[in-house]
mmCIF file of C-alpha atoms in Angstrom:
data_model
loop_
_atom_site.group_PDB
_atom_site.id
_atom_site.type_symbol
_atom_site.label_atom_id
_atom_site.label_comp_id
_atom_site.label_asym_id
_atom_site.label_seq_id
_atom_site.Cartn_x
_atom_site.Cartn_y
_atom_site.Cartn_z
ATOM 1 C CA MET R 1 -111.785 -125.858 0.377
ATOM 2 C CA SER R 2 -108.611 -123.874 -0.422
ATOM 3 C CA ASN R 3 -105.198 -124.917 0.867
ATOM 4 C CA SER R 4 -105.104 -121.941 3.210
ATOM 5 C CA ALA R 5 -108.509 -122.896 4.636
ATOM 6 C CA MET R 6 -107.403 -126.519 5.101
ATOM 7 C CA ASN R 7 -104.173 -125.351 6.778
ATOM 8 C CA ARG R 8 -106.104 -123.130 9.152
ATOM 9 C CA ALA R 9 -108.552 -125.936 9.969
ATOM 10 C CA GLN R 10 -105.721 -128.371 10.671
ATOM 11 C CA ALA R 11 -103.826 -125.803 12.753
ATOM 12 C CA ALA R 12 -106.967 -124.941 14.736
ATOM 13 C CA ARG R 13 -106.949 -128.437 16.195
ATOM 14 C CA LEU R 14 -103.564 -127.766 17.824
ATOM 15 C CA HIS R 15 -102.656 -125.695 20.884
ATOM 16 C CA ASP R 16 -102.121 -121.976 20.111
ATOM 17 C CA ASP R 17 -98.392 -122.277 20.835
ATOM 18 C CA ASP R 18 -97.863 -125.595 19.015
ATOM 19 C CA VAL R 19 -95.069 -125.013 16.513
ATOM 20 C CA VAL R 20 -96.809 -127.041 13.806
ATOM 21 C CA GLY R 21 -100.006 -125.026 14.230
ATOM 22 C CA ILE R 22 -98.111 -121.727 14.131
ATOM 23 C CA LEU R 23 -96.332 -122.709 10.921
ATOM 24 C CA MET R 24 -99.531 -123.988 9.294
ATOM 25 C CA HIS R 25 -101.279 -120.674 10.063
ATOM 26 C CA GLN R 26 -98.333 -118.828 8.556
ATOM 27 C CA HIS R 27 -98.433 -120.982 5.427
ATOM 28 C CA ALA R 28 -102.108 -120.093 5.040
ATOM 29 C CA ARG R 29 -101.334 -116.381 5.405
ATOM 30 C CA ILE R 30 -98.501 -116.623 2.867
ATOM 31 C CA GLU R 31 -100.860 -118.263 0.374
ATOM 32 C CA GLU R 32 -103.394 -115.461 0.918
ATOM 33 C CA LEU R 33 -100.703 -112.832 0.373
ATOM 34 C CA PHE R 34 -99.623 -114.413 -2.920
ATOM 35 C CA ALA R 35 -103.246 -114.090 -4.085
ATOM 36 C CA GLU R 36 -103.395 -110.493 -2.846
ATOM 37 C CA VAL R 37 -100.298 -109.471 -4.810
ATOM 38 C CA LYS R 38 -101.734 -111.002 -7.983
ATOM 39 C CA ARG R 39 -105.162 -109.439 -7.426
ATOM 40 C CA HIS R 40 -104.015 -105.813 -7.169
ATOM 41 C CA GLY R 41 -103.714 -103.717 -10.316
ATOM 42 C CA ASP R 42 -102.890 -100.490 -8.520
ATOM 43 C CA ARG R 43 -99.103 -100.074 -8.158
ATOM 44 C CA THR R 44 -99.221 -98.869 -4.546
ATOM 45 C CA ALA R 45 -101.618 -101.580 -3.369
ATOM 46 C CA LYS R 46 -99.635 -104.273 -5.188
ATOM 47 C CA GLN R 47 -96.350 -102.972 -3.741
ATOM 48 C CA ASN R 48 -97.817 -102.901 -0.234
ATOM 49 C CA ALA R 49 -99.101 -106.475 -0.596
ATOM 50 C CA PHE R 50 -95.718 -107.610 -1.915
ATOM 51 C CA ASP R 51 -93.902 -105.833 0.931
ATOM 52 C CA GLU R 52 -96.095 -107.617 3.471
ATOM 53 C CA LEU R 53 -95.502 -110.957 1.733
ATOM 54 C CA ARG R 54 -91.753 -110.320 1.627
ATOM 55 C CA CYS R 55 -91.691 -109.499 5.327
ATOM 56 C CA VAL R 56 -93.824 -112.487 6.353
ATOM 57 C CA LEU R 57 -91.718 -114.865 4.241
ATOM 58 C CA ALA R 58 -88.377 -113.518 5.460
ATOM 59 C CA VAL R 59 -89.409 -113.697 9.113
ATOM 60 C CA HIS R 60 -91.069 -117.118 8.722
ATOM 61 C CA GLU R 61 -88.096 -118.716 6.987
ATOM 62 C CA ALA R 62 -85.545 -117.264 9.410
ATOM 63 C CA ALA R 63 -87.514 -118.559 12.413
ATOM 64 C CA GLU R 64 -87.820 -121.988 10.806
ATOM 65 C CA GLU R 65 -84.077 -122.094 10.207
ATOM 66 C CA MET R 66 -83.308 -120.916 13.745
ATOM 67 C CA VAL R 67 -85.718 -123.131 15.691
ATOM 68 C CA VAL R 68 -87.486 -125.720 13.555
ATOM 69 C CA ARG R 69 -84.652 -127.158 11.455
ATOM 70 C CA PRO R 70 -82.462 -128.267 14.373
ATOM 71 C CA ALA R 71 -85.462 -130.020 15.956
ATOM 72 C CA ALA R 72 -86.630 -131.496 12.645
ATOM 73 C CA LYS R 73 -83.163 -132.829 11.909
ATOM 74 C CA LYS R 74 -83.474 -135.110 14.950
ATOM 75 C CA VAL R 75 -86.782 -136.626 13.850
ATOM 76 C CA ALA R 76 -86.885 -136.180 10.052
ATOM 77 C CA GLY R 77 -83.169 -136.520 9.328
ATOM 78 C CA SER R 78 -80.537 -134.280 7.828
ATOM 79 C CA ARG R 79 -81.446 -135.199 4.253
ATOM 80 C CA GLU R 80 -84.906 -133.693 4.759
ATOM 81 C CA THR R 81 -83.762 -130.602 6.619
ATOM 82 C CA ASP R 82 -80.846 -129.941 4.261
ATOM 83 C CA ALA R 83 -83.255 -130.056 1.306
ATOM 84 C CA ARG R 84 -85.625 -127.561 2.971
ATOM 85 C CA ASN R 85 -82.720 -125.254 3.836
ATOM 86 C CA ARG R 86 -81.473 -125.329 0.219
ATOM 87 C CA GLU R 87 -84.960 -124.410 -0.984
ATOM 88 C CA GLU R 88 -85.123 -121.529 1.482
ATOM 89 C CA LYS R 89 -81.726 -120.222 0.406
ATOM 90 C CA GLN R 90 -82.860 -120.291 -3.232
ATOM 91 C CA ALA R 91 -86.154 -118.586 -2.295
ATOM 92 C CA ALA R 92 -84.271 -115.817 -0.469
ATOM 93 C CA THR R 93 -82.207 -115.180 -3.587
ATOM 94 C CA VAL R 94 -85.286 -114.909 -5.802
ATOM 95 C CA LEU R 95 -87.136 -112.796 -3.238
ATOM 96 C CA ALA R 96 -84.192 -110.383 -3.146
ATOM 97 C CA GLU R 97 -84.306 -110.184 -6.955
ATOM 98 C CA LEU R 98 -88.054 -109.491 -6.851
ATOM 99 C CA GLU R 99 -87.462 -106.614 -4.436
ATOM 100 C CA GLY R 100 -85.483 -104.881 -7.158
ATOM 101 C CA ILE R 101 -88.112 -105.229 -9.906
ATOM 102 C CA ASP R 102 -90.997 -102.791 -10.413
ATOM 103 C CA VAL R 103 -94.170 -104.636 -9.352
ATOM 104 C CA ASN R 104 -96.087 -103.281 -12.354
ATOM 105 C CA THR R 105 -93.932 -104.974 -14.982
ATOM 106 C CA SER R 106 -94.311 -108.232 -16.855
ATOM 107 C CA ALA R 107 -90.810 -109.174 -15.649
ATOM 108 C CA PHE R 108 -92.058 -108.996 -12.048
ATOM 109 C CA ASP R 109 -95.216 -110.974 -12.838
ATOM 110 C CA ALA R 110 -93.272 -113.741 -14.602
ATOM 111 C CA LYS R 111 -90.658 -114.112 -11.850
ATOM 112 C CA PHE R 112 -93.350 -113.801 -9.177
ATOM 113 C CA ALA R 113 -95.339 -116.677 -10.727
ATOM 114 C CA GLU R 114 -92.259 -118.924 -10.702
ATOM 115 C CA PHE R 115 -91.482 -117.873 -7.146
ATOM 116 C CA GLU R 116 -95.025 -118.610 -5.986
ATOM 117 C CA ALA R 117 -94.898 -122.111 -7.475
ATOM 118 C CA ALA R 118 -91.551 -122.814 -5.775
ATOM 119 C CA VAL R 119 -92.705 -121.496 -2.389
ATOM 120 C CA LYS R 120 -95.941 -123.489 -2.533
ATOM 121 C CA ALA R 121 -94.036 -126.665 -3.451
ATOM 122 C CA HIS R 122 -91.636 -126.020 -0.566
ATOM 123 C CA ALA R 123 -94.508 -125.481 1.886
ATOM 124 C CA ASP R 124 -96.195 -128.653 0.647
ATOM 125 C CA ARG R 125 -93.023 -130.676 1.291
ATOM 126 C CA GLU R 126 -92.760 -129.198 4.795
ATOM 127 C CA GLU R 127 -96.397 -130.045 5.491
ATOM 128 C CA ARG R 128 -96.102 -133.610 4.155
ATOM 129 C CA GLN R 129 -92.653 -134.527 5.497
ATOM 130 C CA GLU R 130 -91.226 -132.182 8.108
ATOM 131 C CA PHE R 131 -94.311 -131.173 10.106
ATOM 132 C CA PRO R 132 -95.629 -134.737 10.639
ATOM 133 C CA ALA R 133 -92.164 -135.745 11.871
ATOM 134 C CA LEU R 134 -92.212 -132.845 14.340
ATOM 135 C CA HIS R 135 -95.750 -133.686 15.438
ATOM 136 C CA ASP R 136 -95.000 -137.372 15.967
ATOM 137 C CA GLY R 137 -91.430 -136.998 17.241
ATOM 138 C CA TYR R 138 -92.061 -134.447 19.978
ATOM 139 C CA SER R 139 -94.563 -134.229 22.796
ATOM 140 C CA ALA R 140 -97.249 -131.551 22.833
ATOM 141 C CA GLU R 141 -95.279 -129.699 25.521
ATOM 142 C CA GLU R 142 -92.065 -129.814 23.462
ATOM 143 C CA ARG R 143 -93.944 -128.508 20.417
ATOM 144 C CA ARG R 144 -95.400 -125.672 22.508
ATOM 145 C CA THR R 145 -91.906 -124.784 23.732
ATOM 146 C CA MET R 146 -90.723 -124.727 20.102
ATOM 147 C CA GLY R 147 -93.682 -122.527 19.202
ATOM 148 C CA VAL R 148 -92.743 -120.018 21.895
ATOM 149 C CA ARG R 149 -89.157 -120.063 20.599
ATOM 150 C CA VAL R 150 -90.363 -119.507 17.004
ATOM 151 C CA ARG R 151 -92.376 -116.470 18.094
ATOM 152 C CA ALA R 152 -89.350 -115.093 19.970
ATOM 153 C CA ALA R 153 -87.082 -115.664 16.945
ATOM 154 C CA GLU R 154 -89.572 -113.859 14.717
ATOM 155 C CA LYS R 155 -89.206 -110.716 16.835
ATOM 156 C CA VAL R 156 -85.515 -110.425 15.875
ATOM 157 C CA ALA R 157 -85.643 -112.022 12.423
ATOM 158 C CA PRO R 158 -84.834 -110.051 9.270
ATOM 159 C CA THR R 159 -87.797 -108.553 7.393
ATOM 160 C CA HIS R 160 -85.969 -108.645 4.056
ATOM 161 C CA PRO R 161 -84.284 -111.604 2.369
ATOM 162 C CA HIS R 162 -80.595 -112.084 3.123
ATOM 163 C CA PRO R 163 -79.423 -114.861 0.771
ATOM 164 C CA GLY R 164 -75.998 -114.977 2.424
ATOM 165 C CA SER R 165 -77.439 -116.220 5.717
ATOM 166 C CA ALA R 166 -80.504 -118.053 4.383
ATOM 167 C CA GLY R 167 -80.561 -121.815 4.737
ATOM 168 C CA SER R 168 -78.162 -121.877 7.687
ATOM 169 C CA THR R 169 -79.163 -122.171 11.320
ATOM 170 C CA ALA R 170 -75.778 -120.887 12.489
ATOM 171 C CA ALA R 171 -75.844 -117.889 10.132
ATOM 172 C CA GLN R 172 -79.397 -117.020 11.141
ATOM 173 C CA TRP R 173 -78.419 -117.000 14.827
ATOM 174 C CA THR R 174 -75.231 -115.053 14.135
ATOM 175 C CA VAL R 175 -76.334 -112.558 11.476
ATOM 176 C CA GLY R 176 -80.131 -112.716 11.675
ATOM 177 C CA PRO R 177 -80.752 -110.556 14.773
ATOM 178 C CA PHE R 178 -78.400 -107.821 13.542
ATOM 179 C CA ALA R 179 -79.890 -107.960 10.021
ATOM 180 C CA GLY R 180 -83.365 -107.881 11.564
ATOM 181 C CA MET R 181 -82.531 -104.744 13.528
ATOM 182 C CA VAL R 182 -81.137 -103.037 10.414
ATOM 183 C CA ASP R 183 -84.159 -104.136 8.351
ATOM 184 C CA ARG R 184 -86.619 -102.769 10.899
ATOM 185 C CA VAL R 185 -84.837 -99.399 10.991
ATOM 186 C CA ARG R 186 -84.817 -99.318 7.182
ATOM 187 C CA ASP R 187 -88.518 -100.252 7.069
ATOM 188 C CA GLY R 188 -89.297 -97.521 9.599
ATOM 189 C CA LEU R 189 -87.435 -94.892 7.609
ATOM 190 C CA ARG R 190 -89.248 -95.865 4.411
ATOM 191 C CA GLY R 191 -92.597 -95.720 6.181
ATOM 192 C CA SER R 192 -92.093 -92.226 7.580
#
C-alpha cells in the first residue's frame, strides 16, 4: 500500500473535521501531485500539475503555521514546532525557485527531486511526531474545532510561496491573508 493510501486509510478513521485527518488527506494529495508532475512529459500538463502542487503546498503550509503550530507547540513542544517551521520556510524558498524554472528542463527535474525528498521527509516527521501529539493532547472536539479553523485559514492563505512570511505564525496571520488575496487575483488573471 502506498503512503498516500495509508494516509487516506488512517484519516478515514477520524471525523471529517478532525485536524489530523484533514492534514493526512492533504499529505496524500501532495504525494499524488508529486507523482503527477513527474509522470507528465507534455509541458502544459506538467506545468498544470506543478501549479496545482504549488498551490496545495502553499495553502497547506500556511494553514499549518496559522492554526496547527500554536496548538502543537503546547503538546509537542517548541523544539518540534520550531523545527517544522524551519523546514517549511526552507521549502517555501525552494518552491519559489522552482516557480522560476521551466518545467521541461533538467534543472527543474533535479531541483524538483530534491524538493520532493525534503517535503516527504518533512511530512513524515509531522506524521510521526506532531500529529500524534495533537491527537493525544487534544479532545476530538478540540481537534474538530482546529480542523474548521484550518479550512477557514486555507480560504485566505497564499497560493504561491512567500519565503518572507513562511515558518512564522505571526507573519502568516499578518501578511498571509493579503498575500493570498493578491495571489488569487494574479492566478485569476493568468487563467483568463
